[in-house]
Amino acid sequence: MKTKKERIFYYDLLRAFAIIAVIICHVDHFFGPLTTQAQIIAQMTFHDIGDIGVPIFLMISGALLLNRDYPSLPDFLKRRFARIIYPFIFWIILILGQLYYCGYNSAFIWKVFIGEPSITWYFWTLIGIYLFIPVLNSFIKDYEIKGVEYFLAIWFVTMILKTFNAYPLWSYFNLDMFASFIGYPVLGYWLVNKKFNLNDKKLCILGFIILLISLAVFVYLGYTHVSLIRYENMPNIFMGVGLFLFIMYLDKLNAFNKIKDNFIGKAIVSLSVCSYGMYFSHVIVVKFLSYYNPKSNLLFPVMFVLTVFLSWLLPYILSKIPYVKTISGV
């Protein structure tokens, strides 16, 4: 008889925040006209908070999947791909069907499928990461935390270069096997397993400070029109690190004990459980609500909350239908 695996609340909280952050990135057009500098900065700050979402998702994946004993390589790949491919097929049919109904041509629909003007790029990125996870897993099992730090040191070099649009330094000095999104899962594993020489309270405060400073830098660079490769830059990385540390050590300090079992805690867990389905469903919801866009700064919070709620409601309802749950993304 299988025992129910105990949930780790701070993972659920991080995952719930991450899916809301992803939605934040796609609701900018619900703002009204931005007529003052304060409104422009507020909108940019709101949007830049959204850029924490994808790094957090990937960092959680690394914390959960790396340095594990898997029965076999085929078993790992079968389990991982089944969890993401079937929901993708289901939701992409609905997404492309909506676009076809709205009159988009086949060339645009194909680009959405392969992720060029659409959030489906994350699915294809995840495929590549999952293919490489078994390699990383074996490496980390052999070399443990020192191996992780070796990998991260090279990854940080590539990200620093990308931040300054200087990667690669020259064409044959290619570090793509360390570069890009693959570093986020390794970073997540490191943050969870590294023994720091600070107590939990100090690490919590440190995480919050890192988050605030990196977010301020990110907003400033955007405001001054500095071009950064999205998700592949140091401010974005430190935003993810700051939030991850802050939430993880808040949980270790038992700051969430009062909400874990009440409505708020259950809502957080539900958002977490539904997050993969929400990643796709919010595309449909945002497109639908765009036709009823009041373009009002005062009504923006309403439109945002409505988008999050409907994006959660769709996969949640589908998960209650027999035979549909496995493809709902829940």
GROMACS .gro file of C-alpha atoms in nm:
model
  330
    1MET     CA    1   0.000   0.000   0.000
    2LYS     CA    2   0.140   0.338  -0.106
    3THR     CA    3   0.158   0.610   0.153
    4LYS     CA    4   0.064   0.963   0.053
    5LYS     CA    5   0.377   1.169  -0.002
    6GLU     CA    6   0.394   1.464   0.234
    7ARG     CA    7   0.389   1.799   0.059
    8ILE     CA    8   0.660   2.055   0.121
    9PHE     CA    9   0.473   2.379   0.175
   10TYR     CA   10   0.739   2.622   0.062
   11TYR     CA   11   0.762   2.441  -0.273
   12ASP     CA   12   0.387   2.483  -0.310
   13LEU     CA   13   0.410   2.851  -0.217
   14LEU     CA   14   0.696   2.910  -0.460
   15ARG     CA   15   0.512   2.724  -0.737
   16ALA     CA   16   0.190   2.917  -0.671
   17PHE     CA   17   0.382   3.245  -0.683
   18ALA     CA   18   0.559   3.133  -1.002
   19ILE     CA   19   0.238   3.067  -1.196
   20ILE     CA   20   0.091   3.399  -1.084
   21ALA     CA   21   0.419   3.564  -1.191
   22VAL     CA   22   0.394   3.404  -1.536
   23ILE     CA   23   0.042   3.541  -1.572
   24ILE     CA   24   0.169   3.885  -1.464
   25CYS     CA   25   0.393   3.889  -1.773
   26HIS     CA   26   0.095   3.852  -2.006
   27VAL     CA   27  -0.162   4.096  -1.871
   28ASP     CA   28   0.018   4.426  -1.936
   29HIS     CA   29  -0.236   4.527  -2.199
   30PHE     CA   30  -0.505   4.537  -1.930
   31PHE     CA   31  -0.341   4.851  -1.792
   32GLY     CA   32  -0.492   5.182  -1.893
   33PRO     CA   33  -0.290   5.466  -2.049
   34LEU     CA   34   0.030   5.532  -1.854
   35THR     CA   35   0.043   5.910  -1.824
   36THR     CA   36   0.295   5.967  -1.545
   37GLN     CA   37   0.646   5.849  -1.463
   38ALA     CA   38   0.515   5.687  -1.144
   39GLN     CA   39   0.264   5.483  -1.345
   40ILE     CA   40   0.532   5.374  -1.592
   41ILE     CA   41   0.767   5.263  -1.314
   42ALA     CA   42   0.482   5.086  -1.130
   43GLN     CA   43   0.388   4.898  -1.447
   44MET     CA   44   0.751   4.803  -1.516
   45THR     CA   45   0.800   4.684  -1.157
   46PHE     CA   46   0.484   4.475  -1.179
   47HIS     CA   47   0.597   4.319  -1.508
   48ASP     CA   48   0.952   4.256  -1.384
   49ILE     CA   49   0.820   4.070  -1.079
   50GLY     CA   50   0.662   3.839  -1.334
   51ASP     CA   51   1.002   3.749  -1.472
   52ILE     CA   52   1.076   3.555  -1.153
   53GLY     CA   53   0.824   3.287  -1.249
   54VAL     CA   54   1.013   3.070  -1.499
   55PRO     CA   55   1.339   3.061  -1.297
   56ILE     CA   56   1.144   2.957  -0.986
   57PHE     CA   57   0.968   2.675  -1.173
   58LEU     CA   58   1.300   2.541  -1.299
   59MET     CA   59   1.473   2.578  -0.962
   60ILE     CA   60   1.198   2.374  -0.796
   61SER     CA   61   1.238   2.106  -1.063
   62GLY     CA   62   1.609   2.078  -0.989
   63ALA     CA   63   1.552   2.062  -0.613
   64LEU     CA   64   1.306   1.777  -0.660
   65LEU     CA   65   1.466   1.579  -0.943
   66LEU     CA   66   1.843   1.593  -0.892
   67ASN     CA   67   2.052   1.352  -0.683
   68ARG     CA   68   1.777   1.092  -0.689
   69ASP     CA   69   1.778   0.715  -0.738
   70TYR     CA   70   1.571   0.630  -1.044
   71PRO     CA   71   1.487   0.268  -1.133
   72SER     CA   72   1.605   0.319  -1.492
   73LEU     CA   73   1.658   0.582  -1.757
   74PRO     CA   74   1.349   0.476  -1.958
   75ASP     CA   75   1.139   0.488  -1.639
   76PHE     CA   76   1.253   0.843  -1.561
   77LEU     CA   77   1.190   0.968  -1.914
   78LYS     CA   78   0.853   0.794  -1.936
   79ARG     CA   79   0.731   0.946  -1.608
   80ARG     CA   80   0.862   1.297  -1.679
   81PHE     CA   81   0.743   1.318  -2.038
   82ALA     CA   82   0.401   1.170  -1.961
   83ARG     CA   83   0.347   1.448  -1.706
   84ILE     CA   84   0.415   1.725  -1.955
   85ILE     CA   85   0.341   1.593  -2.305
   86TYR     CA   86  -0.020   1.474  -2.266
   87PRO     CA   87  -0.138   1.803  -2.107
   88PHE     CA   88   0.054   1.996  -2.373
   89ILE     CA   89  -0.124   1.810  -2.653
   90PHE     CA   90  -0.462   1.869  -2.488
   91TRP     CA   91  -0.411   2.240  -2.420
   92ILE     CA   92  -0.235   2.320  -2.747
   93ILE     CA   93  -0.536   2.185  -2.936
   94LEU     CA   94  -0.760   2.423  -2.740
   95ILE     CA   95  -0.519   2.717  -2.779
   96LEU     CA   96  -0.473   2.668  -3.153
   97GLY     CA   97  -0.846   2.605  -3.195
   98GLN     CA   98  -0.920   2.939  -3.030
   99LEU     CA   99  -0.671   3.115  -3.260
  100TYR     CA  100  -0.821   2.947  -3.567
  101TYR     CA  101  -1.170   3.052  -3.457
  102CYS     CA  102  -1.042   3.410  -3.414
  103GLY     CA  103  -0.917   3.413  -3.774
  104TYR     CA  104  -0.541   3.372  -3.735
  105ASN     CA  105  -0.361   3.222  -4.034
  106SER     CA  106  -0.183   2.887  -4.039
  107ALA     CA  107   0.166   3.041  -4.038
  108PHE     CA  108   0.096   3.225  -3.712
  109ILE     CA  109  -0.068   2.917  -3.559
  110TRP     CA  110   0.240   2.709  -3.641
  111LYS     CA  111   0.466   2.966  -3.475
  112VAL     CA  112   0.250   2.949  -3.164
  113PHE     CA  113   0.288   2.571  -3.163
  114ILE     CA  114   0.668   2.588  -3.175
  115GLY     CA  115   0.677   2.867  -2.918
  116GLU     CA  116   0.799   3.166  -3.116
  117PRO     CA  117   0.532   3.425  -3.023
  118SER     CA  118   0.382   3.218  -2.744
  119ILE     CA  119   0.438   3.077  -2.396
  120THR     CA  120   0.466   2.728  -2.548
  121TRP     CA  121   0.841   2.792  -2.575
  122TYR     CA  122   0.862   2.679  -2.212
  123PHE     CA  123   0.732   2.333  -2.303
  124TRP     CA  124   1.004   2.283  -2.562
  125THR     CA  125   1.266   2.417  -2.320
  126LEU     CA  126   1.141   2.174  -2.056
  127ILE     CA  127   1.177   1.884  -2.301
  128GLY     CA  128   1.545   1.969  -2.347
  129ILE     CA  129   1.602   2.005  -1.972
  130TYR     CA  130   1.437   1.671  -1.894
  131LEU     CA  131   1.654   1.500  -2.156
  132PHE     CA  132   1.964   1.634  -1.977
  133ILE     CA  133   1.847   1.579  -1.617
  134PRO     CA  134   1.965   1.211  -1.606
  135VAL     CA  135   2.314   1.325  -1.711
  136LEU     CA  136   2.320   1.595  -1.444
  137ASN     CA  137   2.174   1.353  -1.190
  138SER     CA  138   2.456   1.103  -1.237
  139PHE     CA  139   2.715   1.382  -1.227
  140ILE     CA  140   2.578   1.522  -0.900
  141LYS     CA  141   2.549   1.178  -0.741
  142ASP     CA  142   2.919   1.121  -0.816
  143TYR     CA  143   3.058   1.464  -0.732
  144GLU     CA  144   2.794   1.590  -0.486
  145ILE     CA  145   2.788   1.955  -0.379
  146LYS     CA  146   3.140   2.029  -0.510
  147GLY     CA  147   3.034   1.912  -0.854
  148VAL     CA  148   2.726   2.134  -0.833
  149GLU     CA  149   2.943   2.433  -0.747
  150TYR     CA  150   3.178   2.353  -1.035
  151PHE     CA  151   2.884   2.352  -1.276
  152LEU     CA  152   2.735   2.670  -1.132
  153ALA     CA  153   3.068   2.854  -1.145
  154ILE     CA  154   3.088   2.801  -1.521
  155TRP     CA  155   2.718   2.875  -1.564
  156PHE     CA  156   2.758   3.205  -1.379
  157VAL     CA  157   3.043   3.300  -1.613
  158THR     CA  158   2.821   3.240  -1.915
  159MET     CA  159   2.535   3.436  -1.757
  160ILE     CA  160   2.763   3.730  -1.672
  161LEU     CA  161   2.878   3.737  -2.033
  162LYS     CA  162   2.519   3.715  -2.157
  163THR     CA  163   2.420   4.000  -1.924
  164PHE     CA  164   2.670   4.221  -2.105
  165ASN     CA  165   2.584   4.072  -2.447
  166ALA     CA  166   2.937   3.931  -2.470
  167TYR     CA  167   2.870   3.557  -2.499
  168PRO     CA  168   3.051   3.379  -2.649
  169LEU     CA  169   3.376   3.570  -2.617
  170TRP     CA  170   3.479   3.417  -2.951
  171SER     CA  171   3.307   3.163  -3.172
  172TYR     CA  172   3.506   2.854  -3.073
  173PHE     CA  173   3.496   2.922  -2.699
  174ASN     CA  174   3.150   2.771  -2.673
  175LEU     CA  175   3.006   2.678  -2.332
  176ASP     CA  176   2.649   2.604  -2.442
  177MET     CA  177   2.650   2.278  -2.244
  178PHE     CA  178   2.657   2.500  -1.931
  179ALA     CA  179   2.468   2.801  -2.062
  180SER     CA  180   2.103   2.903  -2.070
  181PHE     CA  181   1.817   2.753  -1.868
  182ILE     CA  182   1.988   2.431  -1.756
  183GLY     CA  183   2.162   2.619  -1.476
  184TYR     CA  184   1.839   2.701  -1.295
  185PRO     CA  185   1.760   2.342  -1.188
  186VAL     CA  186   2.119   2.303  -1.063
  187LEU     CA  187   2.090   2.634  -0.877
  188GLY     CA  188   1.767   2.522  -0.711
  189TYR     CA  189   1.925   2.199  -0.597
  190TRP     CA  190   2.224   2.389  -0.458
  191LEU     CA  191   2.012   2.636  -0.261
  192VAL     CA  192   1.818   2.355  -0.095
  193ASN     CA  193   2.119   2.137  -0.013
  194LYS     CA  194   2.399   2.383   0.059
  195LYS     CA  195   2.493   2.422   0.427
  196PHE     CA  196   2.537   2.796   0.481
  197ASN     CA  197   2.728   2.945   0.775
  198LEU     CA  198   2.434   3.166   0.873
  199ASN     CA  199   2.127   3.092   1.081
  200ASP     CA  200   1.781   3.062   0.927
  201LYS     CA  201   1.673   3.413   1.025
  202LYS     CA  202   1.979   3.576   0.870
  203LEU     CA  203   1.938   3.372   0.552
  204CYS     CA  204   1.574   3.475   0.531
  205ILE     CA  205   1.666   3.843   0.565
  206LEU     CA  206   1.951   3.800   0.317
  207GLY     CA  207   1.714   3.648   0.062
  208PHE     CA  208   1.473   3.940   0.099
  209ILE     CA  209   1.754   4.194   0.057
  210ILE     CA  210   1.886   4.014  -0.253
  211LEU     CA  211   1.532   4.010  -0.398
  212LEU     CA  212   1.474   4.382  -0.341
  213ILE     CA  213   1.812   4.495  -0.473
  214SER     CA  214   1.805   4.273  -0.781
  215LEU     CA  215   1.446   4.376  -0.861
  216ALA     CA  216   1.541   4.745  -0.828
  217VAL     CA  217   1.837   4.692  -1.062
  218PHE     CA  218   1.619   4.500  -1.309
  219VAL     CA  219   1.356   4.776  -1.315
  220TYR     CA  220   1.621   5.047  -1.349
  221LEU     CA  221   1.788   4.872  -1.643
  222GLY     CA  222   1.453   4.833  -1.814
  223TYR     CA  223   1.363   5.197  -1.746
  224THR     CA  224   1.692   5.310  -1.900
  225HIS     CA  225   1.635   5.080  -2.201
  226VAL     CA  226   1.930   4.849  -2.134
  227SER     CA  227   1.879   4.537  -2.341
  228LEU     CA  228   1.899   4.204  -2.153
  229ILE     CA  229   1.843   3.850  -2.273
  230ARG     CA  230   1.527   3.746  -2.095
  231TYR     CA  231   1.587   3.504  -1.805
  232GLU     CA  232   1.955   3.480  -1.902
  233ASN     CA  233   2.094   3.773  -1.705
  234MET     CA  234   2.234   3.824  -1.356
  235PRO     CA  235   1.957   4.050  -1.213
  236ASN     CA  236   1.697   3.790  -1.313
  237ILE     CA  237   1.902   3.510  -1.156
  238PHE     CA  238   1.944   3.697  -0.828
  239MET     CA  239   1.574   3.779  -0.817
  240GLY     CA  240   1.505   3.405  -0.829
  241VAL     CA  241   1.774   3.331  -0.569
  242GLY     CA  242   1.641   3.602  -0.335
  243LEU     CA  243   1.281   3.486  -0.352
  244PHE     CA  244   1.374   3.118  -0.319
  245LEU     CA  245   1.587   3.182  -0.009
  246PHE     CA  246   1.331   3.416   0.145
  247ILE     CA  247   1.038   3.176   0.113
  248MET     CA  248   1.240   2.862   0.201
  249TYR     CA  249   1.379   3.008   0.522
  250LEU     CA  250   1.052   3.172   0.620
  251ASP     CA  251   0.910   2.821   0.612
  252LYS     CA  252   1.202   2.687   0.820
  253LEU     CA  253   1.123   2.961   1.073
  254ASN     CA  254   0.764   2.827   1.086
  255ALA     CA  255   0.623   3.155   0.956
  256PHE     CA  256   0.356   2.972   0.754
  257ASN     CA  257   0.230   2.736   1.024
  258LYS     CA  258  -0.084   2.941   1.086
  259ILE     CA  259  -0.197   2.936   0.723
  260LYS     CA  260  -0.097   2.587   0.610
  261ASP     CA  261  -0.423   2.425   0.714
  262ASN     CA  262  -0.668   2.710   0.656
  263PHE     CA  263  -0.828   2.848   0.340
  264ILE     CA  264  -0.517   3.043   0.237
  265GLY     CA  265  -0.293   2.740   0.266
  266LYS     CA  266  -0.537   2.521   0.074
  267ALA     CA  267  -0.566   2.786  -0.198
  268ILE     CA  268  -0.186   2.800  -0.229
  269VAL     CA  269  -0.163   2.422  -0.261
  270SER     CA  270  -0.443   2.420  -0.519
  271LEU     CA  271  -0.267   2.686  -0.728
  272SER     CA  272   0.051   2.481  -0.702
  273VAL     CA  273  -0.117   2.158  -0.806
  274CYS     CA  274  -0.293   2.328  -1.098
  275SER     CA  275   0.009   2.536  -1.204
  276TYR     CA  276   0.106   2.337  -1.516
  277GLY     CA  277  -0.250   2.342  -1.645
  278MET     CA  278  -0.272   2.712  -1.559
  279TYR     CA  279   0.041   2.778  -1.762
  280PHE     CA  280  -0.158   2.684  -2.073
  281SER     CA  281  -0.510   2.780  -1.971
  282HIS     CA  282  -0.416   3.140  -1.900
  283VAL     CA  283  -0.335   3.186  -2.271
  284ILE     CA  284  -0.699   3.109  -2.353
  285VAL     CA  285  -0.829   3.323  -2.068
  286VAL     CA  286  -0.612   3.626  -2.153
  287LYS     CA  287  -0.715   3.606  -2.519
  288PHE     CA  288  -1.082   3.584  -2.423
  289LEU     CA  289  -1.069   3.871  -2.172
  290SER     CA  290  -0.881   4.087  -2.422
  291TYR     CA  291  -1.209   4.138  -2.603
  292TYR     CA  292  -1.356   4.286  -2.284
  293ASN     CA  293  -1.053   4.494  -2.188
  294PRO     CA  294  -1.162   4.814  -2.007
  295LYS     CA  295  -0.808   4.959  -2.043
  296SER     CA  296  -0.838   5.121  -1.702
  297ASN     CA  297  -0.568   5.144  -1.436
  298LEU     CA  298  -0.839   5.141  -1.169
  299LEU     CA  299  -0.994   4.822  -1.307
  300PHE     CA  300  -0.663   4.650  -1.376
  301PRO     CA  301  -0.654   4.469  -1.037
  302VAL     CA  302  -1.000   4.326  -1.115
  303MET     CA  303  -0.889   4.205  -1.458
  304PHE     CA  304  -0.574   4.054  -1.312
  305VAL     CA  305  -0.753   3.868  -1.033
  306LEU     CA  306  -1.019   3.750  -1.279
  307THR     CA  307  -0.747   3.619  -1.512
  308VAL     CA  308  -0.577   3.425  -1.231
  309PHE     CA  309  -0.908   3.285  -1.106
  310LEU     CA  310  -1.035   3.169  -1.447
  311SER     CA  311  -0.693   3.028  -1.536
  312TRP     CA  312  -0.708   2.818  -1.218
  313LEU     CA  313  -1.076   2.727  -1.259
  314LEU     CA  314  -1.041   2.571  -1.605
  315PRO     CA  315  -0.784   2.301  -1.517
  316TYR     CA  316  -0.938   2.253  -1.172
  317ILE     CA  317  -1.279   2.167  -1.321
  318LEU     CA  318  -1.124   1.950  -1.591
  319SER     CA  319  -0.931   1.757  -1.327
  320LYS     CA  320  -1.260   1.650  -1.173
  321ILE     CA  321  -1.380   1.485  -1.495
  322PRO     CA  322  -1.299   1.113  -1.527
  323TYR     CA  323  -1.030   1.033  -1.788
  324VAL     CA  324  -0.955   1.404  -1.834
  325LYS     CA  325  -0.750   1.457  -1.518
  326THR     CA  326  -0.436   1.299  -1.667
  327ILE     CA  327  -0.438   1.552  -1.954
  328SER     CA  328  -0.558   1.855  -1.757
  329GLY     CA  329  -0.214   1.945  -1.624
  330VAL     CA  330  -0.325   1.891  -1.262
   0.00000   0.00000   0.00000
